[in-house]
XYZ file of C-alpha atoms in Angstrom:
489
model
C 0.000 0.000 0.000
C 1.359 3.399 -1.005
C 0.126 6.805 0.075
C 0.582 10.074 -1.765
C 0.329 13.404 0.022
C -0.362 15.743 -2.877
C 0.327 19.459 -3.081
C 1.980 20.162 0.233
C 4.481 22.883 0.994
C 7.741 22.507 2.877
C 8.972 25.407 5.029
C 11.730 27.304 3.275
C 11.108 25.713 -0.134
C 9.220 27.411 -2.976
C 6.392 25.579 -4.700
C 4.161 22.649 -3.786
C 5.399 19.048 -3.682
C 4.069 15.516 -3.609
C 5.327 13.106 -0.948
C 5.113 9.397 -1.694
C 5.021 7.074 1.314
C 5.842 3.373 1.035
C 6.306 0.871 3.867
C 6.123 3.608 6.462
C 8.886 5.760 4.943
C 9.173 8.666 2.545
C 9.921 7.029 -0.815
C 9.938 10.019 -3.177
C 9.532 13.809 -3.148
C 8.661 15.548 -6.401
C 7.023 18.666 -7.781
C 3.244 18.551 -7.238
C 1.373 16.505 -9.846
C 4.305 14.284 -10.830
C 3.601 11.198 -8.688
C 0.870 8.540 -8.454
C -0.156 6.106 -5.706
C -2.874 3.690 -4.624
C -4.235 6.278 -2.207
C -3.966 10.026 -2.719
C -4.739 12.630 -0.081
C -4.871 16.286 -1.080
C -2.828 18.533 1.187
C -3.930 21.613 -0.780
C -1.031 23.936 -0.059
C -0.780 23.233 3.659
C 2.670 22.839 5.206
C 4.200 19.446 5.908
C 6.746 19.215 8.736
C 8.427 16.369 10.642
C 6.396 14.752 13.388
C 7.010 16.192 16.842
C 8.114 14.460 20.021
C 7.557 15.379 23.635
C 10.790 14.254 25.250
C 9.598 14.317 28.870
C 6.097 13.282 29.917
C 4.453 11.732 32.964
C 1.723 10.271 30.840
C -0.604 8.633 33.340
C -0.643 11.769 35.440
C -1.237 13.862 32.332
C -4.121 11.586 31.343
C -5.618 12.017 34.821
C -5.128 15.773 35.121
C -8.230 16.892 33.253
C -10.312 14.900 35.748
C -8.685 16.582 38.734
C -9.517 19.770 40.575
C -7.678 22.629 38.880
C -5.595 24.631 41.352
C -3.336 26.384 38.858
C -4.873 29.805 39.460
C -5.084 29.612 43.251
C -3.327 32.637 44.727
C -3.261 31.419 48.341
C -3.653 28.325 50.463
C -7.025 29.651 51.598
C -8.215 29.975 47.995
C -7.066 26.430 47.173
C -8.874 25.100 50.243
C -12.005 26.990 49.219
C -11.930 25.226 45.851
C -11.773 21.928 47.710
C -14.759 22.921 49.839
C -16.794 23.760 46.721
C -15.854 20.441 45.109
C -17.032 18.584 48.239
C -20.366 20.413 48.066
C -20.760 19.808 44.329
C -19.686 16.141 44.400
C -20.950 14.443 47.550
C -19.722 10.950 48.302
C -16.571 9.357 49.591
C -14.325 9.332 46.516
C -10.947 10.968 47.101
C -10.599 14.553 45.948
C -7.423 15.005 43.955
C -6.301 18.450 42.889
C -3.426 19.496 40.720
C -1.410 22.536 39.770
C -0.889 24.688 42.854
C 2.263 26.823 43.144
C 2.747 27.884 46.751
C 6.150 29.574 46.521
C 4.587 33.045 46.324
C 1.492 32.386 48.477
C 0.986 34.761 51.421
C -0.121 31.864 53.653
C 1.049 28.306 54.229
C -0.682 25.025 53.340
C -1.757 23.499 56.639
C -3.405 20.226 57.655
C -6.152 22.069 59.562
C -7.085 24.305 56.616
C -7.567 21.289 54.374
C -9.391 19.322 57.084
C -11.964 22.079 57.414
C -12.462 22.132 53.647
C -12.530 18.394 52.984
C -13.875 16.931 56.203
C -13.551 13.140 56.270
C -12.910 12.897 52.517
C -9.402 11.974 51.440
C -7.870 15.120 49.886
C -4.566 15.110 48.014
C -3.515 18.298 46.245
C -0.528 17.828 43.929
C 1.806 20.739 43.270
C 2.245 21.919 39.718
C 5.880 20.754 39.708
C 4.945 17.219 40.947
C 7.518 17.399 43.735
C 5.153 17.924 46.640
C 1.565 17.301 47.629
C -0.656 18.779 50.317
C -2.726 16.250 52.272
C -5.454 16.380 54.862
C -5.673 14.100 57.907
C -7.870 11.558 56.108
C -5.302 11.266 53.322
C -2.428 10.978 55.788
C -4.224 8.038 57.412
C -5.051 6.445 54.054
C -1.435 6.620 52.890
C 0.161 6.154 56.322
C 2.713 3.502 55.204
C 3.991 5.919 52.562
C 4.303 8.891 54.915
C 5.836 7.179 57.941
C 8.921 9.396 57.890
C 6.841 12.469 58.739
C 3.281 11.443 59.644
C 2.292 14.922 60.829
C 3.404 16.754 57.700
C 0.868 18.831 55.820
C 3.025 18.953 52.684
C 4.810 15.815 51.540
C 7.941 16.411 49.506
C 9.998 14.395 47.047
C 9.960 10.598 47.660
C 6.917 10.637 49.965
C 4.983 12.747 47.469
C 6.014 10.549 44.535
C 4.848 7.482 46.438
C 1.398 8.950 47.123
C 0.862 10.163 43.555
C 1.962 6.783 42.172
C -0.521 5.034 44.446
C -3.294 7.346 43.277
C -2.518 6.560 39.630
C -2.437 2.798 40.194
C -5.896 2.548 41.696
C -7.869 1.640 38.542
C -5.792 0.551 35.522
C -8.833 -0.002 33.294
C -10.083 3.538 33.754
C -6.579 4.960 33.529
C -5.951 3.126 30.261
C -9.131 4.615 28.802
C -7.987 8.081 29.838
C -4.545 7.330 28.366
C -6.180 6.495 25.037
C -7.994 9.820 25.057
C -4.789 11.667 25.944
C -2.796 9.905 23.224
C -5.344 10.806 20.576
C -5.369 14.397 21.821
C -1.571 14.454 21.544
C -1.765 13.168 17.974
C -4.191 15.993 17.209
C -1.401 18.410 18.222
C 1.134 16.823 15.870
C 2.769 14.511 18.408
C 4.182 11.305 16.934
C 6.126 10.155 19.989
C 6.690 10.643 23.695
C 9.311 9.768 26.269
C 7.198 8.554 29.173
C 8.935 9.064 32.503
C 5.915 8.170 34.611
C 6.686 6.702 38.017
C 5.993 2.960 38.027
C 6.077 -0.034 35.695
C 5.812 1.624 32.321
C 6.685 -1.484 30.306
C 3.658 -3.424 31.518
C 1.348 -0.410 31.255
C 2.232 0.311 27.644
C 2.242 -3.344 26.568
C -1.287 -3.591 27.922
C -2.428 -0.378 26.247
C -0.899 -1.137 22.855
C -2.245 -4.712 22.837
C -5.682 -3.178 23.466
C -5.323 -1.012 20.364
C -3.716 2.235 21.524
C -1.567 3.135 18.516
C -1.682 6.949 18.309
C 1.922 7.631 19.369
C 5.320 6.018 19.610
C 6.527 5.556 23.185
C 9.956 5.354 24.749
C 9.348 4.277 28.312
C 11.546 5.248 31.227
C 12.920 2.952 33.911
C 13.359 3.903 37.577
C 15.488 2.286 40.270
C 12.679 -0.118 41.167
C 12.610 -1.486 37.605
C 16.326 -1.355 36.781
C 17.281 -4.862 37.936
C 14.286 -6.365 36.159
C 15.126 -4.527 32.956
C 18.699 -5.814 33.142
C 17.466 -9.381 33.722
C 15.315 -9.098 30.590
C 18.415 -8.095 28.646
C 16.833 -4.834 27.478
C 18.809 -1.735 26.545
C 17.838 1.811 25.617
C 16.482 1.845 22.067
C 15.443 -1.805 21.996
C 11.983 -2.378 20.456
C 9.518 -4.375 22.519
C 8.192 -7.414 20.687
C 4.512 -7.491 19.867
C 4.040 -3.705 19.824
C 4.475 -3.074 16.107
C 7.492 -0.888 16.636
C 5.528 1.576 18.768
C 7.202 0.775 22.105
C 10.924 0.960 22.806
C 13.086 1.036 25.899
C 13.901 4.559 27.007
C 16.336 5.925 29.592
C 17.048 5.160 33.223
C 15.578 8.026 35.240
C 17.409 9.205 38.356
C 16.079 12.083 40.457
C 18.947 13.877 42.184
C 17.270 17.004 43.560
C 13.863 18.601 43.927
C 12.199 21.574 42.266
C 12.217 25.356 42.289
C 8.701 25.942 43.643
C 9.201 23.398 46.411
C 12.551 25.038 47.254
C 14.225 21.634 47.063
C 16.234 22.168 43.855
C 19.852 21.831 44.968
C 21.713 25.128 44.547
C 25.024 26.662 45.518
C 23.295 29.576 47.248
C 20.549 29.336 49.887
C 16.931 30.227 49.184
C 15.749 33.563 50.579
C 12.946 31.778 52.454
C 10.787 28.681 52.551
C 13.449 25.991 52.166
C 12.921 22.727 54.087
C 14.319 22.740 57.599
C 17.988 21.856 57.600
C 18.303 22.240 53.824
C 18.648 25.962 53.096
C 20.025 25.379 49.580
C 17.784 22.485 48.554
C 17.907 18.718 48.820
C 20.115 16.017 47.373
C 18.115 12.804 47.050
C 21.174 10.536 47.000
C 24.897 10.755 47.604
C 27.328 11.310 44.733
C 28.659 7.799 45.261
C 25.145 6.364 45.002
C 24.461 8.382 41.859
C 27.645 7.239 40.139
C 27.135 3.601 41.110
C 23.546 3.651 39.910
C 24.413 5.303 36.595
C 27.343 2.952 36.049
C 25.159 -0.118 36.580
C 22.662 1.128 34.006
C 25.295 2.224 31.486
C 27.148 -1.092 31.700
C 23.957 -2.759 30.500
C 23.270 -0.309 27.692
C 20.650 1.746 29.509
C 21.311 5.483 29.135
C 20.872 7.554 32.304
C 18.461 10.487 32.348
C 19.355 12.509 35.424
C 16.851 14.953 36.890
C 18.788 18.071 37.910
C 17.242 21.515 38.375
C 19.507 23.546 40.670
C 22.972 24.685 39.612
C 24.704 22.472 42.180
C 22.598 19.476 41.102
C 23.549 20.060 37.469
C 27.234 20.196 38.332
C 27.024 16.975 40.316
C 25.123 15.295 37.475
C 27.776 16.358 34.957
C 30.485 15.170 37.354
C 28.754 11.780 37.484
C 28.533 11.539 33.691
C 32.245 12.322 33.530
C 33.059 9.691 36.150
C 30.983 7.003 34.439
C 32.058 8.091 30.933
C 28.685 7.461 29.335
C 26.240 9.407 27.248
C 22.767 10.324 28.439
C 20.501 13.217 29.343
C 20.038 15.768 32.061
C 16.363 16.420 32.599
C 15.399 20.084 33.147
C 18.817 21.800 33.479
C 16.953 24.840 34.787
C 19.821 26.621 36.532
C 23.308 26.003 35.167
C 26.525 27.726 36.233
C 28.236 29.341 33.216
C 31.351 27.193 33.591
C 29.222 24.039 33.388
C 27.418 24.922 30.146
C 30.224 23.733 27.809
C 30.446 20.409 29.634
C 27.152 19.195 28.164
C 28.571 19.028 24.644
C 32.001 17.839 25.753
C 30.503 14.930 27.703
C 27.842 14.091 25.115
C 25.007 14.886 27.525
C 21.717 16.028 26.009
C 19.890 18.882 27.730
C 16.294 17.668 27.953
C 14.508 20.958 28.646
C 10.958 22.227 29.045
C 10.760 25.825 27.774
C 7.236 26.493 29.040
C 8.528 26.066 32.599
C 10.386 29.342 32.146
C 7.062 31.044 31.445
C 5.391 29.406 34.442
C 8.266 30.009 36.832
C 9.722 33.355 35.819
C 8.310 35.237 38.816
C 9.230 32.453 41.241
C 12.739 32.303 39.770
C 13.139 36.054 40.173
C 12.123 35.704 43.831
C 14.010 32.520 44.762
C 17.059 32.772 42.480
C 17.726 36.517 42.762
C 20.618 37.762 40.680
C 21.050 34.420 38.927
C 18.167 34.208 36.470
C 20.439 35.036 33.545
C 21.665 31.459 34.107
C 18.120 30.038 34.261
C 16.659 28.003 31.394
C 19.816 28.795 29.367
C 18.713 27.328 26.025
C 20.715 29.693 23.825
C 23.858 29.276 25.905
C 23.587 25.498 25.731
C 22.978 25.563 21.982
C 25.862 27.938 21.293
C 28.129 25.656 23.318
C 27.200 22.740 21.067
C 24.875 20.867 23.412
C 22.094 18.772 21.934
C 18.671 20.015 23.054
C 15.529 17.911 23.423
C 12.303 19.834 24.048
C 9.469 18.524 26.156
C 6.688 19.534 28.512
C 7.060 17.501 31.732
C 3.279 17.112 31.389
C 1.217 17.578 33.471
C 3.545 20.327 34.743
C 3.027 22.007 31.351
C 0.610 20.942 28.609
C 1.600 18.067 26.336
C 1.713 20.316 23.284
C 4.995 20.767 21.385
C 3.821 24.010 19.763
C 3.638 25.592 23.203
C 7.163 24.384 23.981
C 8.549 25.679 20.679
C 6.842 29.075 21.064
C 8.208 29.445 24.608
C 11.719 28.497 23.501
C 11.627 31.021 20.663
C 9.739 33.904 22.271
C 10.453 33.558 26.027
C 7.088 35.236 26.557
C 3.431 34.501 27.222
C 0.231 36.390 28.000
C 1.500 39.613 26.464
C 4.360 40.042 28.931
C 7.781 41.266 27.930
C 10.183 38.452 27.020
C 12.044 37.075 30.021
C 15.777 36.976 29.372
C 15.321 37.046 25.593
C 19.060 36.534 25.181
C 18.344 32.872 25.968
C 15.815 32.394 23.159
C 16.612 29.985 20.316
C 15.588 30.099 16.657
C 12.594 28.268 15.271
C 14.857 25.988 13.259
C 16.785 24.959 16.377
C 13.567 24.512 18.377
C 12.005 22.267 15.726
C 15.192 20.222 15.419
C 15.016 19.689 19.184
C 11.405 18.517 18.866
C 11.684 16.080 15.939
C 13.440 12.758 15.372
C 13.279 12.753 11.560
C 13.506 15.016 8.498
C 11.459 15.483 5.345
C 13.794 13.470 3.125
C 13.730 10.253 1.114
C 14.294 7.242 3.335
C 13.178 8.966 6.526
C 10.264 7.601 8.598
C 6.921 8.991 7.442
C 6.257 10.562 10.839
C 4.665 13.729 9.515
C 2.463 16.639 10.514
C 0.314 18.730 8.177
C -0.364 22.236 9.515
C -2.392 25.230 8.379
C 0.317 27.903 8.744
C 3.958 28.227 7.815
C 5.652 27.495 11.163
C 8.750 29.421 10.154
C 6.932 32.622 9.120
C 3.826 32.791 11.341
C 3.557 34.929 14.474
C 4.492 33.533 17.884
C 0.838 33.576 18.903
C -0.049 31.567 15.793
C 2.838 29.197 16.487
C 1.619 28.551 20.034
C -1.893 27.726 18.777
C -0.921 26.041 15.505
C -3.838 24.308 13.773
C -2.954 20.711 12.888
C -4.771 19.142 9.929
C -3.189 15.700 10.061
C -0.590 13.586 11.851
C 0.977 10.409 10.501
C 3.054 7.800 12.317
C 4.927 5.553 9.934
C 2.660 6.694 7.109
C -0.498 5.844 9.064
C -2.950 8.611 9.963
C -3.337 9.060 13.713
C -5.163 12.370 13.289
C -6.956 13.299 10.090
C -8.955 16.351 9.064
C -7.944 16.068 5.416
C -10.154 13.231 4.198
């Protein structure tokens, strides 16, 4: 079976072309009207670009987010609690109330157990921070998840490992429902031009995606991440990064080994050289290191020796230096996830060590005010995309969904414009070009022999405005020459 996309335009090239697809790859490119095929789809002057990847997603949490109480606009703990109270009144029963998206770094009040108890009563209430690194619980939730919160049973806000454990438990409650939501989320991603994701969800991603794909979920390619709990099992199976998983039609491959070394900016747990002005956890004025350097190196070495590339979460400048030190000690390639604050002397090390900067540009738009408050005098080093690119580092754009929306056009627009909502660009000297941003979002090119992972869009992505880029209208998405989203026919 061959497919002909007739009369499309390629950015930067004059005139319309036909693209012939055979066996899932681009077989020929010619001037419009020159080619024939068994099936022809008229592109009618729309632009054809490579399919886009989101290189950092927590997919199950993203799939669940639309069903959760939205706290993204809450300007205080009291306002967030009031939203919980209204949800209790609107939805009586005993189901847990799960909220998502609060950012408490600039709140005038503190999240407390009593405030949430008064709002939620006997209902289990878990409110997940927008950066995923903490959650606010009421007494009923603390009792429900007591084995997971034993280290600090009286805490109102759970941070790092305790928070991850609670959110993982919430996501594992009903796999059948979650898989249905995942199908909806995958199709929605395809409608935004996404052909693949790197899923760094906490938990057993191999089993989850095997189950989903065998049930017919085929809208996106997936590289699944492995955490410490799955590393030994992955090694026993003889799997390495990049290996395809049998029985998934080439849709599922082994991704990286994810290691979380520090926390986050909003939670004031990102590990930095300088202390936070306020709000850092007791005893950790400059943030938290989740494991020793020796543990990090040993863990990365074990993975690398078995062909599993490390992907090291590092947000603070000290965390990034320690991650780069570990890559140098192990002498392996891999990724640093986030790289939000990087000391100038460490920027060139990414390229020299072969470490990809897996970055989420929309975080800069979400966190600019918090960064100005918590990293005073250092924000010229924050989200340093241009500096990394100029130094030769490979960039990989993503969303960290649900922290930011799973929408690569939003990520590209943020990387290029460093602005949102009509505000002045934030450190525009760190913006990158559209060409660089798209290269960091795609795994293929429009060229003969390349995979037919393609997106058909209504505007020229190179020439349109930033607002149009952020809201790009997608007419079709193809994965291996197969339509996963189609408004053309």
